[in-house]
PDB file of C-alpha atoms in Angstrom:
ATOM      1  CA  MET A  11      11.482 -17.286 -16.199  1.00  0.00           C
ATOM      2  CA  SER A  12      14.516 -17.160 -14.027  1.00  0.00           C
ATOM      3  CA  LEU A  13      14.147 -17.184 -10.286  1.00  0.00           C
ATOM      4  CA  PHE A  14      16.346 -14.110 -10.277  1.00  0.00           C
ATOM      5  CA  ASN A  15      13.632 -12.203 -12.165  1.00  0.00           C
ATOM      6  CA  ILE A  16      11.413 -12.754  -9.146  1.00  0.00           C
ATOM      7  CA  LEU A  17      13.988 -10.972  -7.027  1.00  0.00           C
ATOM      8  CA  ASN A  18      14.058  -8.035  -9.452  1.00  0.00           C
ATOM      9  CA  ILE A  19      10.268  -7.807  -9.650  1.00  0.00           C
ATOM     10  CA  ALA A  20       9.737  -7.985  -5.892  1.00  0.00           C
ATOM     11  CA  GLY A  21      12.613  -5.550  -5.345  1.00  0.00           C
ATOM     12  CA  SER A  22      11.109  -3.024  -7.741  1.00  0.00           C
ATOM     13  CA  ALA A  23       7.766  -3.294  -5.963  1.00  0.00           C
ATOM     14  CA  MET A  24       9.395  -2.805  -2.567  1.00  0.00           C
ATOM     15  CA  THR A  25      11.215   0.281  -3.837  1.00  0.00           C
ATOM     16  CA  ALA A  26       7.993   1.727  -5.267  1.00  0.00           C
ATOM     17  CA  GLN A  27       5.984   1.000  -2.105  1.00  0.00           C
ATOM     18  CA  SER A  28       8.672   2.537   0.097  1.00  0.00           C
ATOM     19  CA  GLU A  29       8.534   5.700  -2.031  1.00  0.00           C
ATOM     20  CA  LYS A  30       4.751   5.748  -1.545  1.00  0.00           C
ATOM     21  CA  MET A  31       5.180   5.389   2.220  1.00  0.00           C
ATOM     22  CA  ASN A  32       7.678   8.280   2.190  1.00  0.00           C
ATOM     23  CA  ILE A  33       5.132  10.504   0.459  1.00  0.00           C
ATOM     24  CA  ILE A  34       2.412   9.440   2.912  1.00  0.00           C
ATOM     25  CA  ALA A  35       4.720  10.270   5.828  1.00  0.00           C
ATOM     26  CA  THR A  36       5.409  13.662   4.246  1.00  0.00           C
ATOM     27  CA  ASN A  37       1.675  14.293   3.851  1.00  0.00           C
ATOM     28  CA  LEU A  38       0.921  13.365   7.451  1.00  0.00           C
ATOM     29  CA  ALA A  39       3.830  15.399   8.809  1.00  0.00           C
ATOM     30  CA  ASN A  40       2.790  18.496   6.865  1.00  0.00           C
ATOM     31  CA  ALA A  41      -0.990  18.221   7.248  1.00  0.00           C
ATOM     32  CA  GLU A  42      -0.993  21.282   9.510  1.00  0.00           C
ATOM     33  CA  SER A  43       1.835  23.116   7.735  1.00  0.00           C
ATOM     34  CA  ILE A  44       1.627  26.430   5.999  1.00  0.00           C
ATOM     35  CA  ILE A  45       3.905  27.417   3.139  1.00  0.00           C
ATOM     36  CA  HIS A  46       5.037  31.009   2.698  1.00  0.00           C
ATOM     37  CA  LYS A  47       5.393  31.782  -0.989  1.00  0.00           C
ATOM     38  CA  ASN A  48       5.398  35.083  -2.887  1.00  0.00           C
ATOM     39  CA  GLY A  49       4.442  37.022   0.231  1.00  0.00           C
ATOM     40  CA  LYS A  50       1.354  34.895   0.910  1.00  0.00           C
ATOM     41  CA  TYR A  51       0.578  31.901   3.070  1.00  0.00           C
ATOM     42  CA  TYR A  52      -0.731  28.707   1.499  1.00  0.00           C
ATOM     43  CA  PRO A  53      -1.683  25.408   3.080  1.00  0.00           C
ATOM     44  CA  TYR A  54       0.373  22.326   2.291  1.00  0.00           C
ATOM     45  CA  ILE A  55      -1.050  20.471  -0.723  1.00  0.00           C
ATOM     46  CA  GLY A  56      -0.895  16.704  -0.393  1.00  0.00           C
ATOM     47  CA  LYS A  57       1.019  14.550  -2.836  1.00  0.00           C
ATOM     48  CA  LYS A  58       0.188  11.219  -4.401  1.00  0.00           C
ATOM     49  CA  VAL A  59       2.401   8.581  -6.025  1.00  0.00           C
ATOM     50  CA  LEU A  60       1.481   7.072  -9.394  1.00  0.00           C
ATOM     51  CA  PHE A  61       2.996   3.736 -10.349  1.00  0.00           C
ATOM     52  CA  GLU A  62       3.715   2.313 -13.767  1.00  0.00           C
ATOM     53  CA  SER A  63       4.776  -1.061 -15.040  1.00  0.00           C
ATOM     54  CA  TYR A  64       8.030  -1.440 -16.955  1.00  0.00           C
ATOM     55  CA  ASN A  65       9.517  -4.393 -18.775  1.00  0.00           C
ATOM     56  CA  LEU A  66      12.483  -6.066 -17.165  1.00  0.00           C
ATOM     57  CA  ASN A  67      13.184  -8.170 -20.250  1.00  0.00           C
ATOM     58  CA  GLU A  68      11.862  -8.964 -23.732  1.00  0.00           C
ATOM     59  CA  LYS A  69       9.614 -11.768 -22.423  1.00  0.00           C
ATOM     60  CA  GLY A  70       7.172  -9.356 -20.869  1.00  0.00           C
ATOM     61  CA  VAL A  71       8.395  -9.734 -17.313  1.00  0.00           C
ATOM     62  CA  ALA A  72       7.442  -6.470 -15.686  1.00  0.00           C
ATOM     63  CA  GLY A  73       8.429  -4.630 -12.570  1.00  0.00           C
ATOM     64  CA  VAL A  74       6.895  -1.522 -11.103  1.00  0.00           C
ATOM     65  CA  GLN A  75       8.286   1.954 -10.654  1.00  0.00           C
ATOM     66  CA  VAL A  76       7.134   5.372  -9.615  1.00  0.00           C
ATOM     67  CA  LYS A  77       5.867   7.150 -12.715  1.00  0.00           C
ATOM     68  CA  LYS A  78       5.088  10.500 -11.187  1.00  0.00           C
ATOM     69  CA  ILE A  79       4.332  12.280  -7.954  1.00  0.00           C
ATOM     70  CA  ILE A  80       1.335  14.556  -8.351  1.00  0.00           C
ATOM     71  CA  HIS A  81      -0.581  16.924  -6.114  1.00  0.00           C
ATOM     72  CA  LYS A  82      -3.833  15.613  -4.688  1.00  0.00           C
ATOM     73  CA  LYS A  83      -6.950  17.201  -6.099  1.00  0.00           C
ATOM     74  CA  ASN A  84      -8.945  17.138  -2.881  1.00  0.00           C
ATOM     75  CA  PRO A  85     -10.327  20.593  -2.098  1.00  0.00           C
ATOM     76  CA  ILE A  86      -8.514  22.823   0.354  1.00  0.00           C
ATOM     77  CA  GLN A  87     -10.521  23.313   3.518  1.00  0.00           C
ATOM     78  CA  MET A  88     -11.720  26.682   4.811  1.00  0.00           C
ATOM     79  CA  VAL A  89     -11.865  26.634   8.598  1.00  0.00           C
ATOM     80  CA  TYR A  90     -13.287  29.374  10.793  1.00  0.00           C
ATOM     81  CA  ASP A  91     -10.529  30.325  13.212  1.00  0.00           C
ATOM     82  CA  PRO A  92     -10.693  34.073  13.959  1.00  0.00           C
ATOM     83  CA  ASP A  93      -7.970  33.846  16.636  1.00  0.00           C
ATOM     84  CA  ASN A  94      -5.422  32.567  14.124  1.00  0.00           C
ATOM     85  CA  PRO A  95      -3.065  35.387  13.021  1.00  0.00           C
ATOM     86  CA  LEU A  96      -3.187  34.018   9.458  1.00  0.00           C
ATOM     87  CA  SER A  97      -6.971  34.195   9.161  1.00  0.00           C
ATOM     88  CA  ASN A  98      -8.532  36.472   6.573  1.00  0.00           C
ATOM     89  CA  SER A  99     -10.779  39.454   7.344  1.00  0.00           C
ATOM     90  CA  LYS A 100     -13.777  37.121   7.817  1.00  0.00           C
ATOM     91  CA  GLY A 101     -11.858  34.880  10.239  1.00  0.00           C
ATOM     92  CA  TYR A 102     -11.246  31.927   7.944  1.00  0.00           C
ATOM     93  CA  ILE A 103      -7.961  30.173   7.285  1.00  0.00           C
ATOM     94  CA  LEU A 104      -7.058  27.702   4.555  1.00  0.00           C
ATOM     95  CA  LYS A 105      -6.174  24.210   5.721  1.00  0.00           C
ATOM     96  CA  SER A 106      -4.386  21.422   3.915  1.00  0.00           C
ATOM     97  CA  ASN A 107      -6.280  18.946   1.748  1.00  0.00           C
ATOM     98  CA  ILE A 108      -4.801  16.025   3.696  1.00  0.00           C
ATOM     99  CA  ASN A 109      -7.236  13.582   5.300  1.00  0.00           C
ATOM    100  CA  PRO A 110      -5.308  11.733   8.031  1.00  0.00           C
ATOM    101  CA  ILE A 111      -7.691   8.767   7.899  1.00  0.00           C
ATOM    102  CA  THR A 112      -7.225   8.296   4.157  1.00  0.00           C
ATOM    103  CA  GLU A 113      -3.453   8.658   4.523  1.00  0.00           C
ATOM    104  CA  THR A 114      -3.400   6.065   7.291  1.00  0.00           C
ATOM    105  CA  ILE A 115      -5.390   3.601   5.187  1.00  0.00           C
ATOM    106  CA  GLU A 116      -3.081   4.161   2.208  1.00  0.00           C
ATOM    107  CA  ASN A 117      -0.086   3.648   4.488  1.00  0.00           C
ATOM    108  CA  ILE A 118      -1.491   0.334   5.722  1.00  0.00           C
ATOM    109  CA  SER A 119      -2.109  -0.730   2.110  1.00  0.00           C
ATOM    110  CA  ALA A 120       1.435   0.178   1.054  1.00  0.00           C
ATOM    111  CA  SER A 121       2.855  -1.564   4.105  1.00  0.00           C
ATOM    112  CA  ARG A 122       0.900  -4.752   3.323  1.00  0.00           C
ATOM    113  CA  ALA A 123       2.077  -4.675  -0.294  1.00  0.00           C
ATOM    114  CA  TYR A 124       5.657  -4.246   0.912  1.00  0.00           C
ATOM    115  CA  GLN A 125       5.281  -7.193   3.301  1.00  0.00           C
ATOM    116  CA  ALA A 126       3.757  -9.349   0.552  1.00  0.00           C
ATOM    117  CA  ASN A 127       6.804  -8.710  -1.602  1.00  0.00           C
ATOM    118  CA  ILE A 128       9.081  -9.683   1.280  1.00  0.00           C
ATOM    119  CA  GLU A 129       7.218 -12.993   1.416  1.00  0.00           C
ATOM    120  CA  VAL A 130       7.773 -13.413  -2.330  1.00  0.00           C
ATOM    121  CA  LEU A 131      11.495 -12.808  -1.784  1.00  0.00           C
ATOM    122  CA  LYS A 132      11.601 -15.344   1.047  1.00  0.00           C
ATOM    123  CA  THR A 133       9.854 -17.942  -1.108  1.00  0.00           C
ATOM    124  CA  ALA A 134      12.215 -17.307  -4.030  1.00  0.00           C
ATOM    125  CA  LYS A 135      15.213 -17.519  -1.711  1.00  0.00           C
ATOM    126  CA  ASN A 136      13.999 -20.844  -0.312  1.00  0.00           C
ATOM    127  CA  MET A 137      13.428 -22.172  -3.841  1.00  0.00           C
ATOM    128  CA  ILE A 138      16.944 -21.151  -4.864  1.00  0.00           C
ATOM    129  CA  LEU A 139      18.450 -22.765  -1.764  1.00  0.00           C
ATOM    130  CA  LYS A 140      16.462 -25.965  -2.373  1.00  0.00           C
ATOM    131  CA  THR A 141      17.646 -25.990  -5.981  1.00  0.00           C
ATOM    132  CA  LEU A 142      21.264 -25.626  -4.848  1.00  0.00           C
ATOM    133  CA  SER A 143      20.882 -28.525  -2.428  1.00  0.00           C
ATOM    134  CA  ILE A 144      19.788 -30.983  -5.139  1.00  0.00           C
ATOM    135  CA  GLY A 145      23.356 -32.173  -5.712  1.00  0.00           C
ATOM    136  CA  GLU A 146      24.084 -32.788  -2.025  1.00  0.00           C
TER     137      GLU A 146
END
């Protein structure tokens, strides 16, 4: 395995994790948002990133990429808020299925994975520099 494959693998992971963090940021930013569609109001539905492995070469060296972004299947919340102008006749409004605590934990996990891949890149870089200094 070439040391340059390490750079490609870690780079693919960093790209995938950054996409996950973008989706988490979108979920957190829109947790209280309402979408107007077809004359009705709907709560924002959270999104989730699915990863998949892909081969970088014929030797089975694999990177990671975003396979798909799907909607979360957590139930939409019904909250009693009769003062809200968007509430129904019984005083309930629909709220997003985003759980800020879960999103924060997923963000920490993605951030740690990103940082781990930076460490892999640093180690590979140091190994390459040490290899280049053999002839000195």
